[in-house]
Coordinates of N, CA and C in Angstrom, one line a residue:
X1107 N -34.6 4.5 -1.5 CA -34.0 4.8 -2.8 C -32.5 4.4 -2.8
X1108 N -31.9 3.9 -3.8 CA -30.8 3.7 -4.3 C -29.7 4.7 -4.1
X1109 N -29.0 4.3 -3.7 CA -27.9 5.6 -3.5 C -26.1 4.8 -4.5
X1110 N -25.8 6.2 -4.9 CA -24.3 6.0 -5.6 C -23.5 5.6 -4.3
X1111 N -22.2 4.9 -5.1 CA -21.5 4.3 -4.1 C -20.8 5.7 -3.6
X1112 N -20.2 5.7 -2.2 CA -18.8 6.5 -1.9 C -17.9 7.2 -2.3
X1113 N -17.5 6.0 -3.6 CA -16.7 6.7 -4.2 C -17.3 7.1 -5.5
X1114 N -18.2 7.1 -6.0 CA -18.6 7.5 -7.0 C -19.2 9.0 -6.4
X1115 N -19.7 9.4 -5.7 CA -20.1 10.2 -4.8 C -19.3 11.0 -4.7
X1116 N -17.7 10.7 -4.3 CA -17.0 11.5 -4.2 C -16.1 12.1 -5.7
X1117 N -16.3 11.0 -6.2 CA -15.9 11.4 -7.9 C -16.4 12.4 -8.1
X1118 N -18.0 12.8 -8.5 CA -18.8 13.5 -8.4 C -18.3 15.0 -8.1
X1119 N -18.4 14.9 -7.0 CA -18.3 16.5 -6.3 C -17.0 16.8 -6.4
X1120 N -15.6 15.7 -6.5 CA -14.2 16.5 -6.9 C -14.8 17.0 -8.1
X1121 N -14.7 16.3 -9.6 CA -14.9 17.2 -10.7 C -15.9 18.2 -10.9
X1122 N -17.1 18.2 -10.1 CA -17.8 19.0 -10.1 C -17.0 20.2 -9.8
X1123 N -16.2 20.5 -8.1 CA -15.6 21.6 -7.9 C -14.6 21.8 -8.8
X1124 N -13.6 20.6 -9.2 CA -12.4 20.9 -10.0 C -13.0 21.6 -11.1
X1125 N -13.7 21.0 -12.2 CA -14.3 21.9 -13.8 C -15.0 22.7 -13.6
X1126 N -16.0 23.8 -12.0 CA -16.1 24.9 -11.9 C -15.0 25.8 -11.6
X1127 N -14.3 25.3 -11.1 CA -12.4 26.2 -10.5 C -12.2 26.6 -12.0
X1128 N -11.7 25.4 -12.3 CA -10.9 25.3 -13.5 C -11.4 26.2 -14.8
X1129 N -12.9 26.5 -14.9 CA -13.3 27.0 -15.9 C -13.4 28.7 -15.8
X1130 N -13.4 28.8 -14.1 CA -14.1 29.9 -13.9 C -12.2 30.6 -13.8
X1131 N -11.6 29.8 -13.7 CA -9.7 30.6 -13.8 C -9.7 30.6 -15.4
X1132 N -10.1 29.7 -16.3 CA -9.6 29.8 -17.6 C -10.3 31.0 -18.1
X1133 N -11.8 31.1 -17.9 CA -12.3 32.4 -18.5 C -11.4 34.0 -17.6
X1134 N -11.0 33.4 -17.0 CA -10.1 35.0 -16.1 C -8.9 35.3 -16.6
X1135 N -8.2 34.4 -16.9 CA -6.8 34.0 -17.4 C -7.0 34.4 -18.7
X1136 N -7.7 34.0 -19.8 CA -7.6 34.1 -20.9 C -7.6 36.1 -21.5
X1137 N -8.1 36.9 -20.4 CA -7.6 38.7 -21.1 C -7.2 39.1 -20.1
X1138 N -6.2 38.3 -19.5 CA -5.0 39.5 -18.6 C -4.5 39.4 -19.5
X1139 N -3.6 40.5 -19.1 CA -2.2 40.4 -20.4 C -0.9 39.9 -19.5
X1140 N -0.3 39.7 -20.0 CA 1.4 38.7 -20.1 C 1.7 39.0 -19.3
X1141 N 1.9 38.4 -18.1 CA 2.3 39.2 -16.8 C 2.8 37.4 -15.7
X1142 N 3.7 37.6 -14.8 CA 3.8 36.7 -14.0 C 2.9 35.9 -13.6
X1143 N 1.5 36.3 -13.0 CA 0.6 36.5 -12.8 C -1.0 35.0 -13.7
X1144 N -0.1 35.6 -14.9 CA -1.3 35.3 -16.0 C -0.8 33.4 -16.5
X1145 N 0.9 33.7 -16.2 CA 1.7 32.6 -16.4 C 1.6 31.3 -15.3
X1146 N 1.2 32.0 -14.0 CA 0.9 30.8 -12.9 C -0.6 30.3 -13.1
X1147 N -1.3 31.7 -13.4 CA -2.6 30.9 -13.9 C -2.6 29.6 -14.5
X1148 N -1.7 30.4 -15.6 CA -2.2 29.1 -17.3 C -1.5 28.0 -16.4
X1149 N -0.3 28.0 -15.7 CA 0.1 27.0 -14.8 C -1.0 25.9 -14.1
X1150 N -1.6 26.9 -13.2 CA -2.3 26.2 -12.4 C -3.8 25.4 -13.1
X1151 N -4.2 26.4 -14.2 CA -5.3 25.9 -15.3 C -4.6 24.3 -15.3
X1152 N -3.6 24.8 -16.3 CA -2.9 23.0 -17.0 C -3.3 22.0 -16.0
X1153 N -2.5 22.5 -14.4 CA -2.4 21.4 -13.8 C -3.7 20.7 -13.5
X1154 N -4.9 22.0 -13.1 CA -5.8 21.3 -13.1 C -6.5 20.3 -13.9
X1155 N -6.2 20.9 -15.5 CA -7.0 20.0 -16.3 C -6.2 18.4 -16.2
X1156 N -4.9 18.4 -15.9 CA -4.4 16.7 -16.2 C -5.1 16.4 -14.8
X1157 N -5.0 17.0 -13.7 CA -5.7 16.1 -12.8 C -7.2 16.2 -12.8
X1158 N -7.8 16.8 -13.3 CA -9.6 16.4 -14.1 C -9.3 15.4 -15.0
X1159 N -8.3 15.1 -16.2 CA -8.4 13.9 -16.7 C -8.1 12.5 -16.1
X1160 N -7.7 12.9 -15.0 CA -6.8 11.7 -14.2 C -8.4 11.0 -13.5
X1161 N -8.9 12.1 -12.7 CA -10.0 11.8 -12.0 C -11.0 11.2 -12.6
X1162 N -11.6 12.0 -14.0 CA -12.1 11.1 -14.9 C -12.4 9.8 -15.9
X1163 N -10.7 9.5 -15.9 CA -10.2 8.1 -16.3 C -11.0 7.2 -15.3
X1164 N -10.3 8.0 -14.1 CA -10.4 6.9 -12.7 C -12.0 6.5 -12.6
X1165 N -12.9 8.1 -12.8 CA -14.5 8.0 -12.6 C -15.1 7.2 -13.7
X1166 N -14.7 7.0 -14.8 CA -15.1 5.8 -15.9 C -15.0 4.8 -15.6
X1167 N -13.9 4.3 -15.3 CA -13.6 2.8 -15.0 C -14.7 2.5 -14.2
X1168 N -14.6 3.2 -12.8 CA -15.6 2.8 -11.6 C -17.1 2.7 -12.3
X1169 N -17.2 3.5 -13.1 CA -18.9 3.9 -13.3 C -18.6 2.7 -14.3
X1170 N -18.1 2.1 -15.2 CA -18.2 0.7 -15.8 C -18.0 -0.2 -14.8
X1171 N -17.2 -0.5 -13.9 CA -17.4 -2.0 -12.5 C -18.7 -1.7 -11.9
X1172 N -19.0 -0.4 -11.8 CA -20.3 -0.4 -10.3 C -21.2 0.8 -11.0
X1173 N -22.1 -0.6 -11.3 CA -23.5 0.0 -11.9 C -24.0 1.3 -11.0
X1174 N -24.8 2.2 -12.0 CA -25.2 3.4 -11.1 C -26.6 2.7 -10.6
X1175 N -27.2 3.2 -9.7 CA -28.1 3.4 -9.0 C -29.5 3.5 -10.3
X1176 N -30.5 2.2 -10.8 CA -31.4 2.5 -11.3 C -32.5 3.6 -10.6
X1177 N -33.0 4.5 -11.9 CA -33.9 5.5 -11.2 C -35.1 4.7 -10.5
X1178 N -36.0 5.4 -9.7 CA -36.6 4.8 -9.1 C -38.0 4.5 -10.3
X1179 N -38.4 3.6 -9.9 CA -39.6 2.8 -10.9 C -40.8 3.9 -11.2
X1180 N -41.2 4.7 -9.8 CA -42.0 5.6 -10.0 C -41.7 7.0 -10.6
X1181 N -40.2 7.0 -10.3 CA -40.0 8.4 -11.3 C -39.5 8.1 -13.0
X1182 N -38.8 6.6 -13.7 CA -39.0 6.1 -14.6 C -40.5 6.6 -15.4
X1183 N -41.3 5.7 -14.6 CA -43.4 6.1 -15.5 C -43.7 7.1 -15.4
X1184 N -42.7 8.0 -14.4 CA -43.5 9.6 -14.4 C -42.6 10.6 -15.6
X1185 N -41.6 10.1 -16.1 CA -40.5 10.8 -16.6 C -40.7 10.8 -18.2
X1186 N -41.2 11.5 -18.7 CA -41.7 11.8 -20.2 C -40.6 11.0 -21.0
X1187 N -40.3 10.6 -22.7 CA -39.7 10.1 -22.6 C -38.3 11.1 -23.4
X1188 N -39.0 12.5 -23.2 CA -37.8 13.0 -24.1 C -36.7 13.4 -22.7
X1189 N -37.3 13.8 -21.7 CA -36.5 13.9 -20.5 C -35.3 12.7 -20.4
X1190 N -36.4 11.3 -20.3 CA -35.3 10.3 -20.2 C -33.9 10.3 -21.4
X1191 N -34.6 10.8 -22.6 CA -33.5 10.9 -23.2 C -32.6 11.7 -23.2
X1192 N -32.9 13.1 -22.5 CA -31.5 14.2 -22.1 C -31.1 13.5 -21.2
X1193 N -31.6 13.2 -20.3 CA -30.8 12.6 -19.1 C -29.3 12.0 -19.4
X1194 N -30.2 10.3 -20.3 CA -28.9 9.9 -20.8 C -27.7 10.6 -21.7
X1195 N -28.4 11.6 -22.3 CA -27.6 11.9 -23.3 C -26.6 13.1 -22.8
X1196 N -27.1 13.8 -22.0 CA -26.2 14.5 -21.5 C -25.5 14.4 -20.6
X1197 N -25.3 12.8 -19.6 CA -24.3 12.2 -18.8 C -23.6 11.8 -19.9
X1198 N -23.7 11.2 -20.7 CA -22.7 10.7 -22.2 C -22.1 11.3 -22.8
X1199 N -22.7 12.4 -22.8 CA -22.0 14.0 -23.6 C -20.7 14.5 -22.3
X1200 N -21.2 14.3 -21.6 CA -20.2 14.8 -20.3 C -19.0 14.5 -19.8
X1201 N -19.5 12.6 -19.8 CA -17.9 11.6 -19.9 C -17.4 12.2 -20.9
X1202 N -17.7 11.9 -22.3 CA -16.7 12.4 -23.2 C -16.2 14.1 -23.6
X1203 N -16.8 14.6 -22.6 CA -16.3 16.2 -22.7 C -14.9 16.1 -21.5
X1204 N -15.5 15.2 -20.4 CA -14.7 15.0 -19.3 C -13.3 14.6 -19.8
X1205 N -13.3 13.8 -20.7 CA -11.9 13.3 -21.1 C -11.5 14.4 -22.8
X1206 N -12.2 14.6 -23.5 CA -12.3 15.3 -24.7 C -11.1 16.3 -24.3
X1207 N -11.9 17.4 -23.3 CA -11.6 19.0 -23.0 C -10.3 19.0 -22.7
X1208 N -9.4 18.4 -21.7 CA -8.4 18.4 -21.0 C -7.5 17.8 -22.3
X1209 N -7.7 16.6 -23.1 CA -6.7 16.3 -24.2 C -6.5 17.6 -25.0
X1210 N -7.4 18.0 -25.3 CA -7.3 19.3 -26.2 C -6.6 20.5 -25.7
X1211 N -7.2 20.5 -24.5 CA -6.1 21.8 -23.9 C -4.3 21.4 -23.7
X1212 N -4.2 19.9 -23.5 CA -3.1 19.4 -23.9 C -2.5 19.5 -25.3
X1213 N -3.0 19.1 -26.0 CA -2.5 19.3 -26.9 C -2.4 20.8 -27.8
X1214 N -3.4 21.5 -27.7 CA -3.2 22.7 -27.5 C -1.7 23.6 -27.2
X1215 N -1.9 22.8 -25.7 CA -0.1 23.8 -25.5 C 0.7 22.7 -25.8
X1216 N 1.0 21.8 -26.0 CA 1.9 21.3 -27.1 C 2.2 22.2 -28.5
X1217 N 0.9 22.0 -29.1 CA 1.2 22.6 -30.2 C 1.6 24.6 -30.1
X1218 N 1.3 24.7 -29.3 CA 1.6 26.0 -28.8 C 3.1 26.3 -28.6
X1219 N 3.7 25.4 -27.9 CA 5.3 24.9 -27.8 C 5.5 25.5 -25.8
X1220 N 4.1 25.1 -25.7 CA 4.3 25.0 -24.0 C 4.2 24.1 -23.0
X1221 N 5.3 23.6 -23.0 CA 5.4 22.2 -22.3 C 4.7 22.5 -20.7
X1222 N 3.9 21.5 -20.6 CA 3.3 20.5 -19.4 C 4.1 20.2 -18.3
X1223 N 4.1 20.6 -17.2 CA 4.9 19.9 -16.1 C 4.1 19.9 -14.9
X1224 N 3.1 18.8 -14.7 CA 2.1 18.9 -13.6 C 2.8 19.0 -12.4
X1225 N 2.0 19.9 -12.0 CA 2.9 20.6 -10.5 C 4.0 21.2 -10.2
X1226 N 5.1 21.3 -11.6 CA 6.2 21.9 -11.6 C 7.1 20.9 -11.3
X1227 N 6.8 19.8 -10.8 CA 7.7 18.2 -11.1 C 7.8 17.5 -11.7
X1228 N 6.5 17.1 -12.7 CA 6.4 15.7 -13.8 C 6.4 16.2 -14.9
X1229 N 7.4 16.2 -16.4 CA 7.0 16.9 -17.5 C 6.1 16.0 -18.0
X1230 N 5.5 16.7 -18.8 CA 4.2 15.5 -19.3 C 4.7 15.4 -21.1
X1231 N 4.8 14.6 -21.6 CA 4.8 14.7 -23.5 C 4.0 15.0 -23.9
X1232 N 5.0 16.2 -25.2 CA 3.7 16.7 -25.9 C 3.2 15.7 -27.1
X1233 N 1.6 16.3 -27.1 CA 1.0 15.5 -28.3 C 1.5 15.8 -29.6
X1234 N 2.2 16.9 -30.2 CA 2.4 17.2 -31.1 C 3.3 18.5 -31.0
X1235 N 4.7 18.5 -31.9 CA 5.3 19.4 -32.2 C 4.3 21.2 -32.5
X1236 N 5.6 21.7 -32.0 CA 4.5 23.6 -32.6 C 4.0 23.6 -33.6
X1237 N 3.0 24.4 -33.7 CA 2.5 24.8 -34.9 C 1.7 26.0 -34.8
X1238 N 1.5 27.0 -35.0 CA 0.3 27.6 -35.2 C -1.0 27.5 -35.6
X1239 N -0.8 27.0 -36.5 CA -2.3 27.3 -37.3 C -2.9 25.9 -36.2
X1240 N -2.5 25.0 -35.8 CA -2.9 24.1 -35.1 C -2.9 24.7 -33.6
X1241 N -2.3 25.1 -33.2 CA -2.3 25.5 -31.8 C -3.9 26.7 -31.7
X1242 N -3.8 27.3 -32.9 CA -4.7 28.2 -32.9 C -6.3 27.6 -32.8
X1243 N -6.0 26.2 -34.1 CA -7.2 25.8 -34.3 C -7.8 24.1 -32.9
X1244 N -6.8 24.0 -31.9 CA -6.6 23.4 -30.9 C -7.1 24.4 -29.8
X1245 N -6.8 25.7 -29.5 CA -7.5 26.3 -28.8 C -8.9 26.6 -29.1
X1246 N -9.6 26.8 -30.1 CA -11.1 27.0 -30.1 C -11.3 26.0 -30.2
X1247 N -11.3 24.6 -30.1 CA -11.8 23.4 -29.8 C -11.8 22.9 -28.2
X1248 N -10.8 23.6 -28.0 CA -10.6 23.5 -26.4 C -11.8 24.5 -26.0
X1249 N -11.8 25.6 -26.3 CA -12.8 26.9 -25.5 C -14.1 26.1 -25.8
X1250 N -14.5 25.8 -27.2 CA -15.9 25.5 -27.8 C -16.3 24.4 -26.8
X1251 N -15.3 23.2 -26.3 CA -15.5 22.1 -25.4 C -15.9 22.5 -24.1
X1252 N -15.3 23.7 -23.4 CA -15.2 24.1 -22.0 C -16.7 24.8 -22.0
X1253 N -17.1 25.5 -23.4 CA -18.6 26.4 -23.2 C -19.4 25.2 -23.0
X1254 N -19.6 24.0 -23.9 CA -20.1 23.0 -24.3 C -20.4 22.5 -23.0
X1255 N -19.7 22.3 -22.6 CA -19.5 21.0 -21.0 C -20.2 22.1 -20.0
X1256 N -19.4 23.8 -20.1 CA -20.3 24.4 -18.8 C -21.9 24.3 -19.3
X1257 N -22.3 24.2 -20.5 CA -23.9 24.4 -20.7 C -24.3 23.1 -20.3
X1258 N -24.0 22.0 -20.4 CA -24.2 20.5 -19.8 C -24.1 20.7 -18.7
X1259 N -23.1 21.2 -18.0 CA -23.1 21.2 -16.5 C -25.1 22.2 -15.9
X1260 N -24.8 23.3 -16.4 CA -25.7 24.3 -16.0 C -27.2 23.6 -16.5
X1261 N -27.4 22.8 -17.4 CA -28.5 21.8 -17.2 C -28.8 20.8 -16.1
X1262 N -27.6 20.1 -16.1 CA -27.6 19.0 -15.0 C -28.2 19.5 -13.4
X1263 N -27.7 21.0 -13.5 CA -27.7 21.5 -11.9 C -28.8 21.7 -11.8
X1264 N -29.7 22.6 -13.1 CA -31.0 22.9 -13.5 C -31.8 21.9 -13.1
X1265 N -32.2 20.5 -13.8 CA -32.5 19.1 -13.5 C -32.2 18.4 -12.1
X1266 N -31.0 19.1 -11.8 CA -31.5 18.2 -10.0 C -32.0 19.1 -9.3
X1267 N -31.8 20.6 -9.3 CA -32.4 21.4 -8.5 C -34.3 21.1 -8.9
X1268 N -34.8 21.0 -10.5 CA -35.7 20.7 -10.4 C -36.4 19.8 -9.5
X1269 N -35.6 18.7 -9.8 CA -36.2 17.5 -9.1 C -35.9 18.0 -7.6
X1270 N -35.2 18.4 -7.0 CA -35.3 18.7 -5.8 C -36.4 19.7 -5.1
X1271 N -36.7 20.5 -5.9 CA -37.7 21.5 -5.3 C -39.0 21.8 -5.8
X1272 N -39.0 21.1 -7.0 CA -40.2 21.0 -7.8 C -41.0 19.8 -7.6
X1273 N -40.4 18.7 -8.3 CA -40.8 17.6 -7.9 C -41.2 16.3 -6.7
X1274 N -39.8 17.5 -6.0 CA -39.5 16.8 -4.5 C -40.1 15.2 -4.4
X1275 N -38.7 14.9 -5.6 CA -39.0 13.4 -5.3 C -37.7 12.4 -4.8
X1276 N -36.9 13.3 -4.2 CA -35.6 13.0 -3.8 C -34.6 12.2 -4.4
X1277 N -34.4 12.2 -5.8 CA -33.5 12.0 -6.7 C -32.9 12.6 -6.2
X1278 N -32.1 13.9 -5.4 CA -30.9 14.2 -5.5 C -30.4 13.6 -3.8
X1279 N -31.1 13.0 -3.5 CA -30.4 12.0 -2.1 C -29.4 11.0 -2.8
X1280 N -29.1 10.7 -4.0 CA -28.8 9.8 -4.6 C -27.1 9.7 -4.2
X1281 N -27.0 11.2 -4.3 CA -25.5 11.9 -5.1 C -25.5 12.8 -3.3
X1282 N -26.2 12.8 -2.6 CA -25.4 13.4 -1.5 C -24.2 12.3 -0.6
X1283 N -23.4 13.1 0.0 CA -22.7 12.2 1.2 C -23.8 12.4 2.5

């Protein structure tokens, strides 16, 4: 069977761990109250999300030079055709949540009037001057994006774990190191 390249491989499993970190600090962060504490969070959130966007730029390009791994011919004829179509549709839903989610939480605290400084060294520009009603309506696009993506995610895992223990047809040899 076909296996992903190296580095696509390792694309993979950073953003996998980075957007479970990242998601599982944002839902924690979001009902502390105001405290030192809550401020390194949202810190350490931010920083994560530019470098999930960074990773993901980087993971598009590659996945456009270096074709993925065609599925195998026998699980193709065995694969209903609505499956085939979540398949694709929810890797395509995901690139664009992958880059979507992190612009919004950017711009978000822009419009919030909380400047970006990845790592506490690089200021980043904001997208847009303060505003409320926009910061406001920038945050539930951000949250709605992060539920969105974790329910894509929790399918995907769903779908390989199937294929792995149900089907055991070693589709998920694809994506190991």
């Amino acid at each position: 069977m076909h296996r992903y390249t190296s580095t696509a491989i390792t694309l993979h499993w950073l953003l996998a761990v980075g957007l479970i970190g990242t998601f599982m600090v944002g839902n924690y962060m979001a009902d502390l109250p105001f405290s030192p504490q809550r401020l390194k969070l949202y810190n350490w959130h931010k920083w994560a999300g530019v470098t999930i966007l960074l990773l993901s730029v980087f993971r598009l390009v590659w996945r456009m030079r270096h074709r993925p791994p065609a599925l195998p011919t026998a699980l193709q004829s065995a694969m209903p055709a609505w499956q085939k179509a979540a398949y694709h549709g929810t890797h395509h839903l995901m690139y664009v949540l992958f880059l979507a989610m992190p612009l919004l939480g950017w711009a978000y605290s822009s419009a919030a009037g909380f400047p970006i400084v990845w790592f506490g060294v690089l200021p980043l520009p904001d997208f847009v001057g303060p505003d409320k009603a926009l910061a406001d309506m920038l945050k539930f696009m951000h949250k709605l994006s992060a539920l969105t993506l974790a329910s894509l995610v929790i399918m995907h895992v769903g779908a390989a774990l199937k294929h792995q223990f149900i089907d055991r047809d070693g589709l998920l040899s694809r994506m190991r190191f």
